[in-house]
Amino acid sequence: MRRALGLDLGTTNSALALAGAERDVTLAHFEHRGGVTDTFRSILYFHPDARDARRGITSVAGPTAIDEYLEADGTGRLIQSLKTYLSDPGFEATSVFGRNYTLTDLLSFLVRALCGLAEKQMGALGPRIVVGRPVHFSGGKGDDDDAFAEGRLRKAIAAAGFEDIVFEYEPVAAAYYYESRLDHDELVLIADFGGGTSDFSLIRVGPSARKSPQSERILGNDGVGLAGDALDAKILHNVVSPYLGLGSSYRSMLGKELPVPVWIYGKLRRWHHLSFLKSKRTTELLREIQDQSLEPEKIRGLVHIIDQDLGYHLYRAIEKTKVALSKDDRTTFLFEDESLRIEHALTRADFESWIDEETGAMSECVDRLLARVGLSAKDVDRVFMTGGTSFVPAVRRIFDSRFGAEKIEAGGEMISVASGLALRAHDLS
Ligand SMILES: Nc1ncnc2c1ncn2[C@@H]1O[C@H](COP(=O)(O)OP(=O)(O)OP(=O)(O)O)[C@@H](O)[C@H]1O
Ligand SMILES: [Mg+2]
């Protein structure tokens, strides 16, 4: 019998689940530093020794990748949010220590590592897998881009050894997870907020609804390519970048006062791209700016972050600030390395004003979906919120205000999609 396997290859976190004959779900566990988790960081690391092909070292993935990166004192290449690039035909391959890897190669390393660990726990996984995909891939501009992204994702999973690959929308999978706990039927709006995308499904769930074909149960799906990473970028822009010279000026060789180019800070946003700022041309430009800057301390800080490859540390400090603001009304952003110290107090209200555009795009997407299927908020029995970014109070408020707090349910933030994919795999076999 084929095994009922579900893979949630998330932008930030991945998970793998197996459903048994009784639709009982087991999640793969990952041991790390004496603890056990059921999610696996979607992160890859290439040790500097990967340069030496004879040593056969390519990459490590998941929590070990972060450990090795930190142990190697920030040398080597750490790559995150790979899924975000799937829809971008411009990202075909990247060079790591002189070797070219396609995006498909990189994703397949991740899947292989995760499945390898799961196999030790669950036994041979077999050829069949149900894999989640967002309704619209991040960065995509239409159906063609989504099809292109799905095609590349399929290739990556096939390269990791699976022959029979079935895709399911991530929010539909989350609906199956939610449904598994229900004893009555409901019309539910699933809202899954991750690292790269926010996805929505309007679907009938419950013991009787389950007997209808899926095509009749799903009223509509939609999504936007904005989620946790986009919120981090707003903290980077509003809190961190001004300390590193954004908005400051320098005197050009002709004596003209010029603003420090904004594009440099755009690269910081893709923190794992920081190494690209080490090119000869950018290094020379930064040296010139630093020499002629009206606030050279700030540019010195920027150069320090680039030189010392501190992108990951910066990203962690930003994420920590964001997570703190899900709980508290105010917090202090702190980043320290040698003589560079950035300390900045901020409130949840500040953060909410910066992410207004993102939460606005999420709300519009929900309204569009309801309008398209001809329903209003009162027709929806329940809203099920899941995914890491659903912890953000401003994201929650979108639903509280439209549907009423009493209709909101939340849960399975990190595992709902993988669990639901395994249930889908069970029902298909
Ligand atoms: N308490 C919290 N407050 C705010 N954000 C959080 C919190 N916990 C996690 N996050 C954010 O949630 C995101 C990760 O969520 P999740 O694991 O659901 O995403 P993913 O499934 O990997 O991504 P996607 O579904 O978009 O491919 C990250 O951006 C992380 O910073
Ligand atoms: Mg997800």
Short mmCIF file of C-alpha atoms and ligand atoms in Angstrom, two decimals:
data_model
loop_
_atom_site.label_atom_id
_atom_site.label_comp_id
_atom_site.label_asym_id
_atom_site.label_seq_id
_atom_site.Cartn_x
_atom_site.Cartn_y
_atom_site.Cartn_z
CA MET A 1 0.00 0.00 0.00
CA ARG A 2 1.19 3.52 -0.78
CA ARG A 3 2.10 5.56 2.27
CA ALA A 4 0.03 8.71 2.93
CA LEU A 5 2.78 11.28 3.08
CA GLY A 6 2.36 15.07 3.20
CA LEU A 7 5.16 17.61 2.75
CA ASP A 8 4.81 21.28 3.64
CA LEU A 9 7.86 22.90 2.11
CA GLY A 10 7.47 26.30 3.75
CA THR A 11 9.34 29.53 3.02
CA THR A 12 10.63 29.55 6.61
CA ASN A 13 9.70 26.18 8.14
CA SER A 14 8.98 22.79 6.60
CA ALA A 15 7.23 19.74 8.04
CA LEU A 16 6.48 16.20 6.98
CA ALA A 17 3.55 14.10 8.14
CA LEU A 18 2.32 10.57 7.64
CA ALA A 19 -1.32 9.51 7.98
CA GLY A 20 -2.16 5.99 9.16
CA ALA A 21 -5.04 3.77 8.10
CA GLU A 22 -7.32 5.41 10.68
CA ARG A 23 -6.41 8.93 9.49
CA ASP A 24 -4.16 9.26 12.53
CA VAL A 25 -1.34 11.68 11.76
CA THR A 26 2.30 11.36 12.82
CA LEU A 27 4.70 14.24 12.28
CA ALA A 28 8.36 13.67 11.56
CA HIS A 29 10.48 14.78 14.50
CA PHE A 30 13.79 16.55 14.29
CA GLU A 31 16.26 16.40 17.12
CA HIS A 32 18.31 19.44 17.80
CA ARG A 33 20.47 20.39 20.77
CA GLY A 34 18.79 17.93 23.07
CA GLY A 35 15.29 19.09 22.09
CA VAL A 36 12.81 17.76 19.55
CA THR A 37 10.76 19.79 17.08
CA ASP A 38 8.29 18.88 14.39
CA THR A 39 9.40 21.63 12.03
CA PHE A 40 12.58 21.91 10.05
CA ARG A 41 14.03 25.32 9.16
CA SER A 42 13.95 25.75 5.37
CA ILE A 43 17.56 26.83 5.36
CA LEU A 44 20.68 25.61 3.57
CA TYR A 45 24.29 26.13 4.44
CA PHE A 46 27.41 25.67 2.33
CA HIS A 47 30.57 25.36 4.36
CA PRO A 48 33.61 27.14 2.89
CA ASP A 49 35.15 23.66 2.47
CA ALA A 50 32.43 23.01 -0.14
CA ARG A 51 34.86 24.84 -2.38
CA ASP A 52 36.87 21.67 -2.38
CA ALA A 53 34.72 19.35 -4.47
CA ARG A 54 36.96 16.38 -3.68
CA ARG A 55 35.86 16.49 -0.08
CA GLY A 56 32.36 15.81 -1.35
CA ILE A 57 30.78 18.38 0.95
CA THR A 58 27.83 20.12 -0.64
CA SER A 59 25.38 21.48 1.86
CA VAL A 60 23.63 20.93 5.16
CA ALA A 61 20.03 21.88 5.86
CA GLY A 62 17.69 22.71 8.71
CA PRO A 63 18.81 23.54 12.25
CA THR A 64 22.23 21.95 11.67
CA ALA A 65 22.79 24.47 8.88
CA ILE A 66 22.46 27.34 11.34
CA ASP A 67 24.73 25.64 13.89
CA GLU A 68 27.43 25.02 11.34
CA TYR A 69 27.21 28.54 10.04
CA LEU A 70 27.59 29.95 13.55
CA GLU A 71 30.42 27.53 14.34
CA ALA A 72 32.23 28.62 11.19
CA ASP A 73 31.97 32.18 12.51
CA GLY A 74 29.67 33.38 9.78
CA THR A 75 31.79 32.18 6.89
CA GLY A 76 30.23 30.07 4.14
CA ARG A 77 26.85 30.71 2.54
CA LEU A 78 23.55 30.48 4.33
CA ILE A 79 20.49 30.52 2.07
CA GLN A 80 16.91 31.06 3.25
CA SER A 81 13.45 31.77 1.77
CA LEU A 82 14.28 29.81 -1.39
CA LYS A 83 10.61 29.22 -2.12
CA THR A 84 10.18 32.94 -2.73
CA TYR A 85 12.28 32.69 -5.89
CA LEU A 86 10.35 29.83 -7.53
CA SER A 87 8.19 32.15 -9.63
CA ASP A 88 11.13 34.28 -10.79
CA PRO A 89 12.48 33.11 -14.17
CA GLY A 90 15.45 35.46 -13.54
CA PHE A 91 16.60 33.18 -10.70
CA GLU A 92 17.80 30.16 -12.60
CA ALA A 93 20.96 29.36 -10.68
CA THR A 94 23.38 30.80 -8.17
CA SER A 95 27.07 30.30 -7.79
CA VAL A 96 28.33 29.05 -4.44
CA PHE A 97 32.10 28.91 -4.12
CA GLY A 98 32.51 28.70 -7.87
CA ARG A 99 29.96 25.93 -8.39
CA ASN A 100 26.65 26.59 -10.06
CA TYR A 101 23.49 25.33 -8.39
CA THR A 102 20.04 25.71 -9.90
CA LEU A 103 17.17 26.72 -7.67
CA THR A 104 15.82 23.22 -8.21
CA ASP A 105 19.12 21.72 -6.96
CA LEU A 106 19.00 23.86 -3.83
CA LEU A 107 15.41 22.97 -3.00
CA SER A 108 16.07 19.30 -3.64
CA PHE A 109 18.97 19.40 -1.11
CA LEU A 110 16.49 20.69 1.43
CA VAL A 111 13.86 18.03 0.66
CA ARG A 112 16.47 15.27 0.64
CA ALA A 113 17.85 16.30 4.03
CA LEU A 114 14.41 16.55 5.61
CA CYS A 115 13.16 13.28 4.13
CA GLY A 116 16.41 11.51 5.03
CA LEU A 117 15.85 12.35 8.71
CA ALA A 118 12.17 11.43 8.51
CA GLU A 119 13.00 8.09 6.94
CA LYS A 120 15.13 7.12 9.94
CA GLN A 121 12.07 7.59 12.10
CA MET A 122 9.30 6.41 9.79
CA GLY A 123 10.98 3.86 7.56
CA ALA A 124 11.08 4.03 3.74
CA LEU A 125 8.83 6.86 2.57
CA GLY A 126 7.98 5.39 -0.82
CA PRO A 127 7.47 7.06 -4.19
CA ARG A 128 4.24 9.02 -3.52
CA ILE A 129 3.98 12.41 -1.82
CA VAL A 130 1.34 15.12 -1.51
CA VAL A 131 3.01 18.52 -1.46
CA GLY A 132 1.57 21.91 -0.51
CA ARG A 133 1.74 24.97 -2.70
CA PRO A 134 0.51 28.50 -2.11
CA VAL A 135 -2.51 29.65 -4.10
CA HIS A 136 -0.28 32.27 -5.70
CA PHE A 137 3.49 31.98 -5.38
CA SER A 138 5.33 34.93 -3.90
CA GLY A 139 6.54 37.36 -6.56
CA GLY A 140 4.39 35.79 -9.30
CA LYS A 141 2.30 37.97 -11.59
CA GLY A 142 -0.31 35.56 -12.85
CA ASP A 143 -1.24 31.99 -13.74
CA ASP A 144 1.79 31.50 -15.97
CA ASP A 145 4.20 32.38 -13.16
CA ASP A 146 2.34 30.09 -10.77
CA ALA A 147 2.53 27.20 -13.26
CA PHE A 148 6.23 27.89 -13.80
CA ALA A 149 6.87 27.92 -10.03
CA GLU A 150 4.93 24.70 -9.50
CA GLY A 151 6.88 23.07 -12.34
CA ARG A 152 10.18 23.92 -10.66
CA LEU A 153 8.92 22.74 -7.28
CA ARG A 154 7.89 19.44 -8.90
CA LYS A 155 11.35 19.03 -10.40
CA ALA A 156 13.01 19.65 -7.04
CA ILE A 157 10.86 17.05 -5.31
CA ALA A 158 11.40 14.56 -8.12
CA ALA A 159 15.16 15.14 -7.83
CA ALA A 160 14.88 14.20 -4.15
CA GLY A 161 13.59 10.77 -5.22
CA PHE A 162 9.78 10.97 -5.40
CA GLU A 163 8.04 9.66 -8.52
CA ASP A 164 4.40 10.34 -7.82
CA ILE A 165 3.91 13.96 -6.78
CA VAL A 166 0.50 15.51 -6.14
CA PHE A 167 0.05 19.20 -5.29
CA GLU A 168 -2.57 20.62 -3.00
CA TYR A 169 -3.19 24.23 -2.00
CA GLU A 170 -1.74 24.93 1.44
CA PRO A 171 -4.94 26.49 2.87
CA VAL A 172 -6.99 23.52 1.61
CA ALA A 173 -4.59 21.25 3.48
CA ALA A 174 -5.01 23.38 6.62
CA ALA A 175 -8.77 22.91 6.18
CA TYR A 176 -8.38 19.14 6.37
CA TYR A 177 -6.43 19.53 9.59
CA TYR A 178 -9.14 21.79 11.02
CA GLU A 179 -11.87 19.40 9.83
CA SER A 180 -10.29 16.40 11.54
CA ARG A 181 -11.37 17.91 14.89
CA LEU A 182 -14.96 18.76 13.90
CA ASP A 183 -18.14 16.89 14.77
CA HIS A 184 -20.46 19.06 12.63
CA ASP A 185 -20.40 20.80 9.25
CA GLU A 186 -19.25 24.38 8.79
CA LEU A 187 -18.46 26.83 6.03
CA VAL A 188 -15.00 27.94 7.05
CA LEU A 189 -12.58 30.56 5.83
CA ILE A 190 -9.03 29.26 6.20
CA ALA A 191 -6.38 31.97 6.56
CA ASP A 192 -2.78 30.73 6.49
CA PHE A 193 -0.09 33.36 7.06
CA GLY A 194 3.45 32.10 6.60
CA GLY A 195 6.85 33.58 5.82
CA GLY A 196 6.33 34.22 2.09
CA THR A 197 2.62 34.03 1.34
CA SER A 198 -0.82 34.56 2.86
CA ASP A 199 -3.38 32.08 1.55
CA PHE A 200 -7.13 31.81 1.86
CA SER A 201 -9.73 29.14 1.12
CA LEU A 202 -13.47 29.16 1.57
CA ILE A 203 -14.45 25.55 2.05
CA ARG A 204 -17.20 23.39 3.48
CA VAL A 205 -15.85 21.06 6.15
CA GLY A 206 -17.22 18.47 8.54
CA PRO A 207 -18.36 14.85 8.66
CA SER A 208 -21.09 15.20 5.96
CA ALA A 209 -19.28 17.77 3.82
CA ARG A 210 -16.40 15.32 3.60
CA LYS A 211 -18.54 12.95 1.54
CA SER A 212 -18.78 15.43 -1.37
CA PRO A 213 -16.06 15.65 -4.00
CA GLN A 214 -13.42 18.25 -3.21
CA SER A 215 -14.36 20.36 -6.25
CA GLU A 216 -17.85 20.87 -4.77
CA ARG A 217 -16.60 21.64 -1.27
CA ILE A 218 -14.17 24.39 -2.20
CA LEU A 219 -15.98 27.64 -2.96
CA GLY A 220 -12.84 29.61 -3.76
CA ASN A 221 -9.14 30.17 -3.07
CA ASP A 222 -6.97 33.27 -3.21
CA GLY A 223 -3.74 34.60 -1.80
CA VAL A 224 -1.07 37.29 -1.79
CA GLY A 225 2.72 36.98 -1.93
CA LEU A 226 3.18 38.88 1.33
CA ALA A 227 3.69 37.52 4.83
CA GLY A 228 6.31 37.39 7.60
CA ASP A 229 9.33 38.22 5.42
CA ALA A 230 7.60 41.39 4.19
CA LEU A 231 6.92 42.45 7.79
CA ASP A 232 10.58 41.89 8.70
CA ALA A 233 11.54 44.10 5.76
CA LYS A 234 9.50 46.95 7.24
CA ILE A 235 11.43 46.75 10.53
CA LEU A 236 14.67 46.70 8.59
CA HIS A 237 13.64 49.78 6.62
CA ASN A 238 12.21 51.82 9.47
CA VAL A 239 14.37 50.82 12.43
CA VAL A 240 17.69 49.45 11.22
CA SER A 241 18.56 51.07 7.89
CA PRO A 242 18.50 54.69 9.16
CA TYR A 243 21.24 53.70 11.68
CA LEU A 244 23.25 52.37 8.75
CA GLY A 245 23.05 55.54 6.70
CA LEU A 246 19.71 55.33 4.88
CA GLY A 247 18.58 58.92 4.35
CA SER A 248 22.05 60.34 5.00
CA SER A 249 24.25 62.09 2.44
CA TYR A 250 27.79 62.17 1.15
CA ARG A 251 29.76 64.58 -0.97
CA SER A 252 30.54 63.31 -4.46
CA MET A 253 33.92 63.80 -6.11
CA LEU A 254 32.48 66.89 -7.81
CA GLY A 255 31.52 68.33 -4.46
CA LYS A 256 27.80 67.72 -4.86
CA GLU A 257 25.79 66.46 -1.90
CA LEU A 258 24.15 63.12 -2.79
CA PRO A 259 21.92 60.75 -0.86
CA VAL A 260 23.39 57.33 -0.06
CA PRO A 261 21.87 55.02 -2.74
CA VAL A 262 18.71 53.36 -1.52
CA TRP A 263 19.33 50.14 -3.50
CA ILE A 264 22.03 49.13 -1.03
CA TYR A 265 19.40 48.83 1.70
CA GLY A 266 17.17 46.85 -0.64
CA LYS A 267 19.92 44.24 -0.80
CA LEU A 268 20.07 44.12 3.00
CA ARG A 269 16.46 43.04 2.91
CA ARG A 270 17.50 39.80 1.25
CA TRP A 271 20.00 39.31 4.02
CA HIS A 272 21.43 36.15 2.46
CA HIS A 273 22.29 38.30 -0.58
CA LEU A 274 24.59 40.39 1.54
CA SER A 275 27.59 38.61 0.13
CA PHE A 276 26.73 40.15 -3.26
CA LEU A 277 27.45 43.56 -1.73
CA LYS A 278 31.04 42.43 -1.35
CA SER A 279 31.70 42.83 -5.08
CA LYS A 280 34.68 45.01 -5.99
CA ARG A 281 32.48 47.75 -7.42
CA THR A 282 30.20 48.01 -4.41
CA THR A 283 33.13 47.85 -2.00
CA GLU A 284 34.77 50.78 -3.80
CA LEU A 285 31.52 52.73 -3.87
CA LEU A 286 31.01 52.15 -0.15
CA ARG A 287 34.57 53.24 0.61
CA GLU A 288 34.03 56.46 -1.32
CA ILE A 289 30.72 57.08 0.43
CA GLN A 290 32.27 56.42 3.83
CA ASP A 291 35.16 58.82 3.18
CA GLN A 292 32.85 61.59 2.05
CA SER A 293 29.87 60.86 4.25
CA LEU A 294 28.35 63.55 6.40
CA GLU A 295 27.67 60.76 8.95
CA PRO A 296 30.59 58.34 8.44
CA GLU A 297 29.82 56.33 11.63
CA LYS A 298 26.63 55.07 10.04
CA ILE A 299 28.34 53.95 6.84
CA ARG A 300 31.04 52.31 8.95
CA GLY A 301 28.29 50.24 10.58
CA LEU A 302 26.92 49.23 7.19
CA VAL A 303 30.37 48.22 5.96
CA HIS A 304 30.94 46.22 9.14
CA ILE A 305 27.73 44.24 8.60
CA ILE A 306 28.67 43.50 4.99
CA ASP A 307 32.31 42.67 5.72
CA GLN A 308 31.52 40.41 8.64
CA ASP A 309 28.55 38.70 6.95
CA LEU A 310 26.21 39.65 9.76
CA GLY A 311 23.04 39.37 7.68
CA TYR A 312 21.72 36.35 9.54
CA HIS A 313 22.33 37.95 12.96
CA LEU A 314 20.54 41.07 11.79
CA TYR A 315 17.62 39.01 10.54
CA ARG A 316 17.35 37.20 13.89
CA ALA A 317 17.33 40.48 15.82
CA ILE A 318 14.58 41.80 13.55
CA GLU A 319 12.48 38.65 13.86
CA LYS A 320 12.88 38.73 17.64
CA THR A 321 11.56 42.29 17.69
CA LYS A 322 8.59 41.35 15.51
CA VAL A 323 7.75 38.33 17.68
CA ALA A 324 8.01 40.46 20.87
CA LEU A 325 5.49 42.91 19.40
CA SER A 326 2.98 40.08 18.93
CA LYS A 327 2.89 39.84 22.71
CA ASP A 328 3.86 43.24 24.08
CA ASP A 329 2.91 46.82 23.27
CA ARG A 330 6.51 47.94 23.11
CA THR A 331 9.99 46.51 22.85
CA THR A 332 13.58 47.46 22.15
CA PHE A 333 15.39 46.39 19.04
CA LEU A 334 18.98 45.53 19.91
CA PHE A 335 21.84 44.56 17.65
CA GLU A 336 25.39 44.40 18.87
CA ASP A 337 28.61 43.30 17.27
CA GLU A 338 32.01 44.60 18.32
CA SER A 339 31.78 48.39 18.24
CA LEU A 340 28.50 48.45 16.31
CA ARG A 341 25.48 48.83 18.55
CA ILE A 342 21.98 49.66 17.41
CA GLU A 343 19.39 50.11 20.11
CA HIS A 344 15.97 51.45 19.28
CA ALA A 345 12.75 51.50 21.28
CA LEU A 346 9.56 50.98 19.31
CA THR A 347 5.89 50.35 19.93
CA ARG A 348 3.41 47.96 18.39
CA ALA A 349 1.59 51.03 17.05
CA ASP A 350 4.77 52.08 15.16
CA PHE A 351 5.07 48.61 13.66
CA GLU A 352 1.40 48.55 12.71
CA SER A 353 1.70 51.87 10.89
CA TRP A 354 4.67 50.54 8.88
CA ILE A 355 2.88 47.35 7.83
CA ASP A 356 -0.34 49.09 6.90
CA GLU A 357 0.19 48.39 3.21
CA GLU A 358 0.71 44.65 3.83
CA THR A 359 -2.28 44.20 6.13
CA GLY A 360 -4.29 46.29 3.63
CA ALA A 361 -3.34 43.91 0.80
CA MET A 362 -4.32 40.91 2.96
CA SER A 363 -7.73 42.43 3.81
CA GLU A 364 -8.40 43.29 0.17
CA CYS A 365 -7.60 39.73 -0.81
CA VAL A 366 -10.14 38.38 1.71
CA ASP A 367 -12.79 40.86 0.49
CA ARG A 368 -12.08 39.94 -3.13
CA LEU A 369 -12.47 36.24 -2.39
CA LEU A 370 -15.80 36.77 -0.59
CA ALA A 371 -17.08 39.00 -3.41
CA ARG A 372 -16.02 36.50 -6.08
CA VAL A 373 -17.99 33.67 -4.50
CA GLY A 374 -20.91 35.98 -3.73
CA LEU A 375 -20.82 35.60 0.06
CA SER A 376 -20.66 38.10 2.89
CA ALA A 377 -18.91 37.73 6.23
CA LYS A 378 -22.12 36.66 7.99
CA ASP A 379 -22.40 33.59 5.69
CA VAL A 380 -19.10 32.27 7.02
CA ASP A 381 -19.50 30.10 10.13
CA ARG A 382 -15.89 30.14 11.27
CA VAL A 383 -12.47 31.55 10.43
CA PHE A 384 -9.50 29.27 11.05
CA MET A 385 -6.21 31.17 11.30
CA THR A 386 -2.93 29.33 11.08
CA GLY A 387 0.75 29.84 10.12
CA GLY A 388 3.41 31.75 12.10
CA THR A 389 2.34 35.22 10.94
CA SER A 390 -1.20 34.68 12.22
CA PHE A 391 0.25 35.55 15.66
CA VAL A 392 0.60 39.20 14.55
CA PRO A 393 -2.24 41.13 16.27
CA ALA A 394 -2.79 43.44 13.27
CA VAL A 395 -3.29 40.40 11.05
CA ARG A 396 -5.78 38.94 13.50
CA ARG A 397 -7.69 42.20 13.62
CA ILE A 398 -8.47 41.94 9.90
CA PHE A 399 -10.70 39.00 10.81
CA ASP A 400 -11.96 40.18 14.20
CA SER A 401 -13.36 43.31 12.58
CA ARG A 402 -14.97 41.54 9.62
CA PHE A 403 -16.28 38.35 11.18
CA GLY A 404 -16.43 39.06 14.94
CA ALA A 405 -13.93 37.70 17.46
CA GLU A 406 -16.30 34.85 18.42
CA LYS A 407 -15.97 33.27 14.96
CA ILE A 408 -12.17 33.13 15.04
CA GLU A 409 -10.35 29.89 15.77
CA ALA A 410 -6.60 29.45 15.67
CA GLY A 411 -4.24 26.53 15.99
CA GLY A 412 -1.67 24.16 14.54
CA GLU A 413 0.30 27.23 13.49
CA MET A 414 3.38 25.30 12.37
CA ILE A 415 1.93 21.87 11.57
CA SER A 416 -1.61 22.30 10.21
CA VAL A 417 -0.56 22.28 6.54
CA ALA A 418 1.71 19.20 6.72
CA SER A 419 -0.90 17.30 8.76
CA GLY A 420 -3.67 18.19 6.32
CA LEU A 421 -1.53 17.17 3.34
CA ALA A 422 -1.03 13.73 4.90
CA LEU A 423 -4.81 13.44 5.39
CA ARG A 424 -5.30 14.40 1.73
CA ALA A 425 -2.76 11.75 0.74
CA HIS A 426 -4.71 9.21 2.81
CA ASP A 427 -8.00 10.11 1.11
CA LEU A 428 -6.45 9.91 -2.35
CA SER A 429 -5.01 6.44 -1.89
N1 LIG B 1 4.89 34.99 17.45
C1 LIG B 1 5.08 35.44 16.20
N2 LIG B 1 4.77 36.71 15.88
C2 LIG B 1 4.97 37.18 14.62
N3 LIG B 1 5.48 36.43 13.63
C3 LIG B 1 5.80 35.16 13.89
C4 LIG B 1 5.63 34.59 15.19
N4 LIG B 1 6.05 33.30 15.14
C5 LIG B 1 6.46 33.07 13.88
N5 LIG B 1 6.33 34.19 13.12
C6 LIG B 1 6.67 34.36 11.70
O1 LIG B 1 5.98 33.38 10.96
C7 LIG B 1 6.71 33.11 9.76
C8 LIG B 1 6.87 31.62 9.60
O2 LIG B 1 5.60 31.03 9.60
P1 LIG B 1 5.35 29.62 8.91
O3 LIG B 1 6.28 28.61 9.45
O4 LIG B 1 3.89 29.36 9.00
O5 LIG B 1 5.75 29.99 7.41
P2 LIG B 1 6.08 29.01 6.20
O6 LIG B 1 5.05 27.93 6.18
O7 LIG B 1 7.49 28.59 6.28
O8 LIG B 1 5.92 29.99 4.95
P3 LIG B 1 4.94 29.94 3.68
O9 LIG B 1 3.70 29.23 4.11
O10 LIG B 1 4.71 31.36 3.34
O11 LIG B 1 5.70 29.22 2.63
C9 LIG B 1 8.06 33.81 9.89
O12 LIG B 1 8.03 35.01 9.14
C10 LIG B 1 8.13 34.11 11.39
O13 LIG B 1 8.92 35.25 11.66
MG MG B 2 3.21 27.72 5.35
#
